[in-house]
Short mmCIF file of C-alpha atoms and ligand atoms in Angstrom, two decimals:
data_model
loop_
_atom_site.label_atom_id
_atom_site.label_comp_id
_atom_site.label_asym_id
_atom_site.label_seq_id
_atom_site.Cartn_x
_atom_site.Cartn_y
_atom_site.Cartn_z
CA MET A 17 -17.22 -14.80 -1.67
CA LYS A 18 -13.62 -15.83 -2.18
CA ASN A 19 -12.68 -12.28 -3.12
CA ARG A 20 -14.20 -11.03 0.11
CA GLN A 21 -12.28 -13.63 2.08
CA LEU A 22 -9.02 -12.65 0.36
CA THR A 23 -9.45 -8.93 0.97
CA ASP A 24 -10.44 -9.58 4.59
CA THR A 25 -7.30 -11.66 5.18
CA ALA A 26 -5.07 -9.16 3.40
CA GLN A 27 -6.48 -6.30 5.42
CA ALA A 28 -6.16 -8.21 8.68
CA LEU A 29 -2.47 -8.69 7.84
CA VAL A 30 -1.58 -5.11 6.93
CA CYS A 31 -4.27 -2.67 8.05
CA GLY A 32 -4.34 -3.14 11.80
CA GLY A 33 -1.10 -1.33 12.63
CA ARG A 34 0.87 -4.57 12.96
CA GLY A 35 3.45 -6.27 10.72
CA LEU A 36 4.62 -9.75 9.76
CA LEU A 37 7.23 -12.05 11.20
CA ALA A 38 9.04 -14.01 8.49
CA MET A 39 10.18 -17.25 10.14
CA ASP A 40 10.12 -19.27 6.93
CA GLU A 41 13.79 -19.93 6.31
CA SER A 42 14.23 -23.17 4.40
CA ASN A 43 16.10 -25.89 6.29
CA GLY A 44 19.24 -24.99 4.34
CA THR A 45 19.05 -21.29 5.21
CA CYS A 46 18.05 -21.96 8.81
CA ASN A 47 20.98 -24.35 9.19
CA LYS A 48 23.33 -21.75 7.74
CA ARG A 49 22.16 -19.21 10.34
CA PHE A 50 22.42 -21.83 13.09
CA ALA A 51 25.95 -22.72 12.00
CA ALA A 52 26.99 -19.06 12.18
CA ALA A 53 25.54 -18.83 15.70
CA GLY A 54 27.13 -22.13 16.79
CA ILE A 55 23.78 -23.96 17.06
CA THR A 56 23.29 -27.65 16.21
CA GLN A 57 21.69 -27.99 12.78
CA THR A 58 19.01 -30.61 13.28
CA GLU A 59 15.23 -30.85 13.09
CA PRO A 60 14.70 -30.79 16.89
CA PHE A 61 16.73 -27.57 17.17
CA ARG A 62 14.86 -25.93 14.28
CA ARG A 63 11.59 -26.93 15.93
CA ALA A 64 12.67 -25.60 19.31
CA TYR A 65 13.77 -22.31 17.76
CA ARG A 66 10.48 -21.87 15.91
CA GLU A 67 8.64 -22.64 19.14
CA LEU A 68 10.68 -19.96 20.90
CA LEU A 69 9.66 -17.42 18.24
CA ALA A 70 5.99 -18.39 18.06
CA THR A 71 5.46 -18.49 21.84
CA THR A 72 7.05 -15.12 22.56
CA PRO A 73 4.80 -13.40 25.10
CA ASN A 74 2.66 -10.55 23.71
CA LEU A 75 3.97 -11.07 20.18
CA SER A 76 0.50 -10.57 18.71
CA THR A 77 0.39 -6.96 19.92
CA CYS A 78 2.94 -6.19 17.17
CA ILE A 79 2.63 -9.11 14.74
CA SER A 80 -0.40 -9.85 12.55
CA GLY A 81 0.96 -12.81 10.60
CA ALA A 82 3.85 -15.26 10.68
CA ILE A 83 5.28 -16.97 7.61
CA LEU A 84 6.20 -20.60 8.21
CA TYR A 85 8.30 -23.10 6.30
CA ASP A 86 6.90 -26.47 5.21
CA GLU A 87 8.75 -28.28 7.99
CA THR A 88 7.36 -25.95 10.67
CA ILE A 89 3.72 -26.06 9.60
CA ARG A 90 3.88 -29.85 10.02
CA GLN A 91 5.49 -29.64 13.46
CA ARG A 92 4.00 -29.24 16.92
CA THR A 93 5.10 -27.44 20.04
CA ALA A 94 6.53 -29.44 22.94
CA GLU A 95 2.97 -29.55 24.29
CA GLY A 96 1.70 -31.11 21.08
CA VAL A 97 -0.02 -28.08 19.52
CA PRO A 98 0.48 -27.62 15.76
CA PHE A 99 2.26 -24.34 15.04
CA ALA A 100 -0.55 -23.05 12.84
CA THR A 101 -3.08 -23.66 15.63
CA LEU A 102 -0.85 -22.04 18.23
CA LEU A 103 -0.47 -18.90 16.11
CA THR A 104 -4.14 -18.68 15.16
CA GLU A 105 -5.17 -18.98 18.79
CA ALA A 106 -2.71 -16.21 19.67
CA GLY A 107 -4.29 -13.87 17.10
CA ILE A 108 -1.53 -14.28 14.51
CA ILE A 109 -2.47 -15.47 11.01
CA PRO A 110 -0.29 -18.37 9.83
CA GLY A 111 1.21 -18.17 6.35
CA ILE A 112 3.46 -20.45 4.35
CA LYS A 113 6.46 -20.11 2.06
CA VAL A 114 5.53 -22.09 -1.05
CA ASP A 115 8.39 -21.50 -3.46
CA ILE A 116 11.12 -24.13 -3.44
CA GLY A 117 13.97 -21.69 -3.78
CA ALA A 118 15.91 -19.87 -6.47
CA LYS A 119 17.88 -22.04 -8.89
CA GLU A 120 20.51 -21.00 -11.42
CA MET A 121 18.82 -19.81 -14.60
CA ALA A 122 19.76 -21.72 -17.73
CA GLY A 123 21.78 -19.59 -20.14
CA HIS A 124 21.98 -16.73 -17.65
CA PRO A 125 25.06 -17.06 -15.50
CA SER A 126 24.74 -15.38 -12.07
CA GLU A 127 20.96 -15.12 -12.35
CA ALA A 128 18.29 -17.23 -10.68
CA ILE A 129 14.73 -18.33 -11.30
CA THR A 130 12.49 -19.35 -8.42
CA GLY A 131 10.77 -22.72 -8.72
CA GLY A 132 7.74 -24.36 -7.14
CA LEU A 133 4.82 -24.11 -9.58
CA ASP A 134 4.63 -27.86 -10.27
CA GLY A 135 2.01 -29.37 -7.99
CA LEU A 136 1.39 -26.02 -6.32
CA ARG A 137 -2.42 -26.24 -6.61
CA GLU A 138 -2.40 -29.46 -4.57
CA ARG A 139 0.14 -28.14 -2.04
CA LEU A 140 -1.93 -24.99 -1.49
CA ALA A 141 -5.03 -27.08 -0.74
CA ASP A 142 -2.96 -29.01 1.78
CA TYR A 143 -1.61 -25.89 3.43
CA TRP A 144 -5.10 -24.43 3.63
CA SER A 145 -6.28 -27.54 5.47
CA MET A 146 -3.34 -27.12 7.87
CA GLY A 147 -4.51 -23.58 8.70
CA ALA A 148 -2.44 -21.33 6.41
CA ARG A 149 -4.35 -18.31 5.12
CA PHE A 150 -1.64 -16.62 3.11
CA ALA A 151 1.50 -17.61 1.22
CA LYS A 152 4.83 -16.23 0.12
CA TRP A 153 6.99 -16.63 -2.99
CA ARG A 154 10.37 -14.94 -3.27
CA ALA A 155 12.12 -14.11 -6.52
CA VAL A 156 15.71 -12.88 -6.32
CA ILE A 157 17.12 -10.34 -8.73
CA ALA A 158 20.88 -9.87 -8.69
CA LEU A 159 22.18 -6.53 -9.76
CA ASP A 160 25.45 -5.28 -11.23
CA ASP A 161 26.52 -3.13 -14.22
CA ARG A 162 25.06 -5.70 -16.61
CA LEU A 163 22.40 -7.49 -14.55
CA PRO A 164 19.55 -8.12 -14.28
CA THR A 165 18.70 -9.25 -17.80
CA ALA A 166 15.21 -8.68 -19.16
CA ALA A 167 14.88 -12.47 -19.44
CA CYS A 168 15.49 -12.98 -15.74
CA ILE A 169 13.02 -10.27 -14.76
CA ALA A 170 10.33 -11.59 -17.13
CA ALA A 171 10.71 -15.23 -16.11
CA ASN A 172 10.48 -14.41 -12.40
CA ALA A 173 7.54 -12.05 -12.95
CA GLU A 174 5.66 -14.79 -14.81
CA ALA A 175 6.32 -17.27 -12.01
CA LEU A 176 5.21 -14.77 -9.34
CA ALA A 177 2.00 -14.07 -11.24
CA GLY A 178 1.27 -17.77 -11.77
CA TYR A 179 1.83 -18.42 -8.07
CA ALA A 180 -0.37 -15.47 -7.06
CA ALA A 181 -3.23 -16.64 -9.28
CA LEU A 182 -3.07 -20.17 -7.82
CA CYS A 183 -3.03 -18.77 -4.27
CA GLN A 184 -6.13 -16.69 -4.85
CA GLU A 185 -7.90 -19.67 -6.42
CA ALA A 186 -7.15 -21.57 -3.19
CA GLY A 187 -8.30 -18.67 -0.96
CA LEU A 188 -4.79 -17.80 0.24
CA VAL A 189 -3.51 -14.23 0.03
CA PRO A 190 -0.33 -14.16 -2.04
CA ILE A 191 2.63 -12.20 -0.76
CA VAL A 192 4.54 -11.32 -3.90
CA GLU A 193 8.24 -10.84 -3.15
CA PRO A 194 10.53 -9.74 -5.95
CA GLU A 195 13.73 -9.01 -4.06
CA VAL A 196 16.39 -6.86 -5.68
CA LEU A 197 19.47 -7.93 -3.74
CA MET A 198 21.68 -5.64 -1.69
CA ALA A 199 24.95 -7.35 -2.59
CA GLY A 200 27.27 -5.15 -4.67
CA ASP A 201 28.62 -1.63 -4.83
CA HIS A 202 25.82 -0.09 -6.92
CA ASP A 203 24.37 3.24 -5.84
CA LEU A 204 20.86 4.15 -4.75
CA GLU A 205 19.90 5.34 -8.22
CA ARG A 206 20.81 2.01 -9.80
CA CYS A 207 18.72 0.14 -7.23
CA ARG A 208 15.83 2.52 -7.90
CA LEU A 209 15.98 1.99 -11.64
CA VAL A 210 16.15 -1.79 -11.41
CA THR A 211 13.47 -2.03 -8.71
CA GLU A 212 11.06 0.10 -10.72
CA THR A 213 11.65 -2.03 -13.82
CA VAL A 214 11.14 -5.23 -11.85
CA LEU A 215 7.95 -4.04 -10.14
CA HIS A 216 6.57 -2.70 -13.39
CA THR A 217 7.13 -6.09 -15.06
CA VAL A 218 5.67 -7.98 -12.09
CA PHE A 219 2.48 -5.89 -12.05
CA ASP A 220 2.09 -6.33 -15.82
CA ALA A 221 2.26 -10.09 -15.32
CA LEU A 222 -0.18 -9.97 -12.37
CA TYR A 223 -2.59 -7.96 -14.50
CA GLU A 224 -2.29 -10.38 -17.42
CA GLN A 225 -3.11 -13.29 -15.13
CA GLY A 226 -6.12 -11.56 -13.60
CA VAL A 227 -4.79 -11.45 -10.05
CA MET A 228 -7.01 -9.42 -7.72
CA LEU A 229 -4.80 -6.68 -6.33
CA GLU A 230 -7.01 -5.95 -3.32
CA GLY A 231 -6.25 -9.48 -2.14
CA LEU A 232 -2.48 -9.27 -2.62
CA ILE A 233 0.41 -7.96 -0.55
CA LEU A 234 3.65 -6.77 -2.13
CA LYS A 235 6.88 -7.58 -0.31
CA PRO A 236 9.55 -5.41 -1.92
CA ASN A 237 13.07 -4.37 -1.03
CA MET A 238 13.62 -0.81 0.12
CA ILE A 239 15.50 1.35 -2.39
CA LEU A 240 19.04 1.09 -1.03
CA PRO A 241 22.58 1.40 -2.28
CA GLY A 242 24.56 -1.84 -2.43
CA LEU A 243 26.16 -2.94 0.82
CA ALA A 244 29.62 -2.12 -0.62
CA CYS A 245 28.64 1.32 -1.95
CA PRO A 246 30.72 4.01 -0.22
CA ILE A 247 27.75 6.41 -0.06
CA GLN A 248 25.07 5.26 2.39
CA PRO A 249 22.36 7.93 2.53
CA ALA A 250 20.34 8.89 5.60
CA ALA A 251 17.03 7.21 6.36
CA ASP A 252 14.90 10.05 5.02
CA VAL A 253 16.68 9.92 1.64
CA ILE A 254 16.04 6.18 1.44
CA ALA A 255 12.43 6.68 2.52
CA GLU A 256 11.89 9.34 -0.12
CA ALA A 257 13.44 7.20 -2.88
CA THR A 258 11.47 4.12 -1.84
CA VAL A 259 8.11 5.84 -1.57
CA THR A 260 8.66 7.71 -4.85
CA SER A 261 9.42 4.46 -6.70
CA LEU A 262 6.45 2.63 -5.21
CA LEU A 263 4.10 5.47 -6.13
CA ARG A 264 5.32 5.24 -9.72
CA VAL A 265 4.81 1.53 -10.26
CA VAL A 266 2.54 -0.06 -7.63
CA PRO A 267 -1.22 0.20 -8.27
CA ALA A 268 -3.18 1.86 -5.48
CA ALA A 269 -5.50 -1.16 -5.27
CA VAL A 270 -2.78 -3.36 -3.73
CA ALA A 271 -3.79 -4.19 -0.14
CA GLY A 272 -0.48 -3.29 1.41
CA ILE A 273 3.28 -3.22 1.25
CA ALA A 274 5.33 -5.31 3.65
CA PHE A 275 9.06 -4.72 3.27
CA LEU A 276 11.72 -7.40 3.50
CA SER A 277 14.87 -6.46 5.39
CA GLY A 278 17.36 -8.01 2.97
CA GLY A 279 20.38 -8.00 5.26
CA GLN A 280 19.99 -4.56 6.86
CA SER A 281 20.64 -4.35 10.59
CA GLY A 282 17.60 -4.37 12.82
CA GLU A 283 18.10 -0.74 13.79
CA LEU A 284 18.52 0.53 10.22
CA ALA A 285 15.49 -1.39 9.00
CA SER A 286 13.35 0.11 11.80
CA GLU A 287 14.72 3.61 11.22
CA ARG A 288 14.05 3.51 7.48
CA LEU A 289 10.56 2.05 7.88
CA ASN A 290 9.86 4.75 10.44
CA ALA A 291 11.01 7.47 8.02
CA MET A 292 8.63 6.12 5.38
CA ASN A 293 5.69 6.17 7.74
CA ILE A 294 6.48 9.72 8.84
CA LYS A 295 6.33 10.62 5.16
CA ALA A 296 3.07 8.70 4.72
CA LYS A 297 1.50 10.50 7.67
CA ALA A 298 2.58 13.88 6.33
CA SER A 299 1.27 13.13 2.85
CA GLY A 300 -2.34 12.56 3.93
CA SER A 301 -3.92 10.14 1.47
CA ARG A 302 -1.21 10.45 -1.20
CA ILE A 303 0.39 7.15 -0.16
CA PRO A 304 -2.46 4.68 -0.61
CA TRP A 305 -1.11 1.55 1.10
CA PRO A 306 -0.14 0.61 4.64
CA LEU A 307 3.68 0.40 4.76
CA VAL A 308 4.54 -2.43 7.13
CA PHE A 309 7.34 -4.94 7.72
CA SER A 310 7.78 -8.60 6.93
CA PHE A 311 11.29 -9.00 8.28
CA ALA A 312 13.26 -12.15 8.98
CA ARG A 313 16.87 -11.27 9.75
CA ALA A 314 16.21 -7.73 10.97
CA ILE A 315 13.72 -8.96 13.54
CA GLN A 316 15.13 -12.38 14.51
CA ARG A 317 18.89 -11.83 14.59
CA PRO A 318 19.35 -10.77 18.25
CA ALA A 319 17.04 -13.54 19.49
CA LEU A 320 18.96 -16.18 17.56
CA GLU A 321 22.30 -14.93 18.86
CA ILE A 322 21.09 -14.91 22.46
CA TRP A 323 19.42 -18.32 22.28
CA LYS A 324 22.52 -20.26 21.17
CA GLY A 325 20.42 -23.43 21.12
CA GLN A 326 20.13 -23.49 24.92
CA ALA A 327 16.77 -23.68 26.69
CA VAL A 328 18.09 -21.58 29.55
CA ASN A 329 18.33 -18.59 27.16
CA THR A 330 14.81 -18.89 25.77
CA ALA A 331 13.11 -16.18 27.85
CA HIS A 332 15.94 -13.71 27.18
CA ALA A 333 15.85 -14.46 23.45
CA GLN A 334 12.08 -13.94 23.42
CA GLN A 335 12.56 -10.55 25.05
CA ALA A 336 14.99 -9.64 22.27
CA LEU A 337 12.49 -10.71 19.60
CA TYR A 338 9.71 -8.78 21.31
CA HIS A 339 11.94 -5.71 21.50
CA ARG A 340 12.56 -5.72 17.74
CA ALA A 341 8.87 -6.39 17.10
CA ARG A 342 7.98 -3.43 19.31
CA CYS A 343 10.49 -1.14 17.58
CA ASN A 344 9.07 -2.06 14.17
CA HIS A 345 5.53 -1.73 15.46
CA ALA A 346 6.38 1.83 16.58
CA ALA A 347 7.92 2.47 13.14
CA LEU A 348 4.52 1.79 11.57
CA ARG A 349 3.23 4.86 13.37
CA GLY A 350 6.39 6.92 12.76
CA GLU A 351 7.12 6.68 16.49
CA TYR A 352 10.38 4.70 16.51
CA SER A 353 13.13 6.55 18.37
CA ALA A 354 16.60 6.10 19.83
CA ALA A 355 15.01 6.10 23.26
CA LEU A 356 12.70 3.24 22.33
CA GLU A 357 15.62 1.36 20.76
CA ALA A 358 17.60 1.70 23.99
CA ALA A 359 14.66 0.82 26.25
P1 13P B 431 14.83 -10.79 5.33
O1 13P B 431 13.99 -9.80 6.11
O2 13P B 431 15.90 -11.44 6.15
O3 13P B 431 15.31 -10.23 4.04
O4 13P B 431 13.87 -11.99 4.95
C1 13P B 431 12.62 -11.71 4.46
C2 13P B 431 12.16 -12.86 3.71
O5 13P B 431 11.07 -13.34 3.90
C3 13P B 431 13.04 -13.39 2.66
O6 13P B 431 12.32 -14.19 1.82
#
């Protein structure tokens, strides 16, 4: 029964031609983004911003699920409706970030281990009662000539698998996010190698812990050169590298793949996702999973910049969010174009 519920939720999130809106920045990260945009960093402003996102007209035509942060799932709109209820009634499945962030890893300078397993069973039961039907846990893997270490990969893979097993026990679909970071000057090949190693280790750990892959969504990075790498390949090269890597290490049973944006611009993220879906279409059934998006920065950035914390800008900011959602929605069908971007 639970398995059926998990696969139904996972499929509703990734199989209907829509993608996910990640609006689950922790208070610290949200405040950092607000500070950069000159917005007051307080709870009422974070609430107002999340309300702006969640009440964007027609959002559910492009968005199947929205990932919330603990603060947001406990908040209500100005009209007194809990965010999870608002989203559910709009046809968007509410999800919740359940990790408590990446902390410096003991004995491994420059590497991090994500925490949040203590008390997770109880927190998941709570989130379920608040309306969440899926969850997210992000591990971060830094990369340079020497990193990541096998210890960092293994520790994060174990934590991701433990989290995923607890989610499924609670009836929530786990989104498993092992993010290989874009910071650095490494090339595409180095990112490919590290990403494949990480994913391989993560799926070993998921297998060991008996996680049901049909009720799980993978949230990986695209295979990209570091932001400071002088060679930045075209979208179809990135699409080819990403799809090739995923085919090598991700079991076909996984319900779907929902990419993070990781600091790419909105346009590049849409273009690259589009290139992957063109490839998927051309390959017939060779690519076994829906390839969708679960972006935060690449979908929210223009809206945040337009809003500036002022109610008068809300409608305009919502249009900007809807535009990015529509571009990414088109990219799921391989129909994103410069004309659509400029529309
Ligand atoms: P970005 O799309 O900004 O990378 O965020 C996705 C996310 O959920 C990070 O955990």
